[in-house]
mmCIF file of C-alpha atoms in Angstrom:
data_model
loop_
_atom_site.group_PDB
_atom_site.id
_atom_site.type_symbol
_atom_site.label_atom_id
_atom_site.label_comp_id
_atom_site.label_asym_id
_atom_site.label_seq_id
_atom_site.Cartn_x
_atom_site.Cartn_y
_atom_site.Cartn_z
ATOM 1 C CA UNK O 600 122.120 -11.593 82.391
ATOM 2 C CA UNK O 601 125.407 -12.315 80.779
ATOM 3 C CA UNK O 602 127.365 -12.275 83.762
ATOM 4 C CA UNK O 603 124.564 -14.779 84.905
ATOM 5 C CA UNK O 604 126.139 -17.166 81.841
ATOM 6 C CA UNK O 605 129.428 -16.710 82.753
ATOM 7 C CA UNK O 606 129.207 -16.928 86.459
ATOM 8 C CA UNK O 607 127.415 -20.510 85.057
ATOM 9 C CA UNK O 608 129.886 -21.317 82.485
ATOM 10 C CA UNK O 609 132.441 -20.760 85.101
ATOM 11 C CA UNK O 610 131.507 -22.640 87.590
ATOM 12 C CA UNK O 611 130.247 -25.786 85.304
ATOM 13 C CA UNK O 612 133.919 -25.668 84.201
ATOM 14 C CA UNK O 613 135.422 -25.975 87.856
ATOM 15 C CA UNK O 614 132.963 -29.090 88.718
ATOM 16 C CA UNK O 615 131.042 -27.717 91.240
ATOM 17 C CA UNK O 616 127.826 -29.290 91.073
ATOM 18 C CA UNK O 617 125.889 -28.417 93.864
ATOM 19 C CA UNK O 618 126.954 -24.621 93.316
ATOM 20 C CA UNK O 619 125.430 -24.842 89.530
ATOM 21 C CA UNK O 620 122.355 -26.092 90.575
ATOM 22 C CA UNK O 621 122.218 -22.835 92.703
ATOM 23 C CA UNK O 622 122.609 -20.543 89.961
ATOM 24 C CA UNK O 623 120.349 -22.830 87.404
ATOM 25 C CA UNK O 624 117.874 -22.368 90.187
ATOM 26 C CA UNK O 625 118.173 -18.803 90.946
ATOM 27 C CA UNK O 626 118.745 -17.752 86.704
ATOM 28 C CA UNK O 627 115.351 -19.423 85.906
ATOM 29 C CA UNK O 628 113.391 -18.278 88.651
ATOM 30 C CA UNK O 629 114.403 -14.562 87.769
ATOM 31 C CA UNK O 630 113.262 -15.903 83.982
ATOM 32 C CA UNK O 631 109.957 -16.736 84.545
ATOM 33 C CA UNK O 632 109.986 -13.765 87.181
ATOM 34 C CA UNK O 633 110.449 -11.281 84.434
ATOM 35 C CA UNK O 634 108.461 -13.536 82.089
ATOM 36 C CA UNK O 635 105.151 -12.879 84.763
ATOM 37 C CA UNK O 636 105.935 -8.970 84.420
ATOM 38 C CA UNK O 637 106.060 -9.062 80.274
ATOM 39 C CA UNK O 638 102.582 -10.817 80.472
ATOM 40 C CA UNK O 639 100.969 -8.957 83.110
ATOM 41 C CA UNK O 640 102.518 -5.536 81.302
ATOM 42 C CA UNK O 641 101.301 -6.414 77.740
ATOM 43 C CA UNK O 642 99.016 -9.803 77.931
ATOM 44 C CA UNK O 643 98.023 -9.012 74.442
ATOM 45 C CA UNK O 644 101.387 -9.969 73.361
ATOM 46 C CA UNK O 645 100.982 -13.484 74.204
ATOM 47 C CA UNK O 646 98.854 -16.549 73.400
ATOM 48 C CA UNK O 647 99.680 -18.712 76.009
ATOM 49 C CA UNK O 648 101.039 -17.639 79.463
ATOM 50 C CA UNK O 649 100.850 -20.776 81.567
ATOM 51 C CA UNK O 650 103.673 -21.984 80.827
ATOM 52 C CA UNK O 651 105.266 -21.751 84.839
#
């Protein structure tokens, strides 16, 4: 995950727009992919899951 932030950092830096939106793409879906698992794993934990 932090070489997700730096890979993103990086490339904000050099201006490449299109390439950012990529990895902003990609980073959350693997977010609210791991997100899913926590809540399916342990839905006790949480009060509201619908969130994505």
């Amino acid at each position: 995950m932090i070489q997700d932030h730096q890979t993103l950092l990086d490339t904000v830096l050099a201006g490449k727009s299109d390439e950012v939106k990529s990895i902003v793409t990609k980073h959350l879906q693997l977010v609210i992919d791991e997100k899913n698992t926590l809540v399916n794993k342990y839905p006790d934990y949480f009060k509201n899951t619908n969130i994505y």
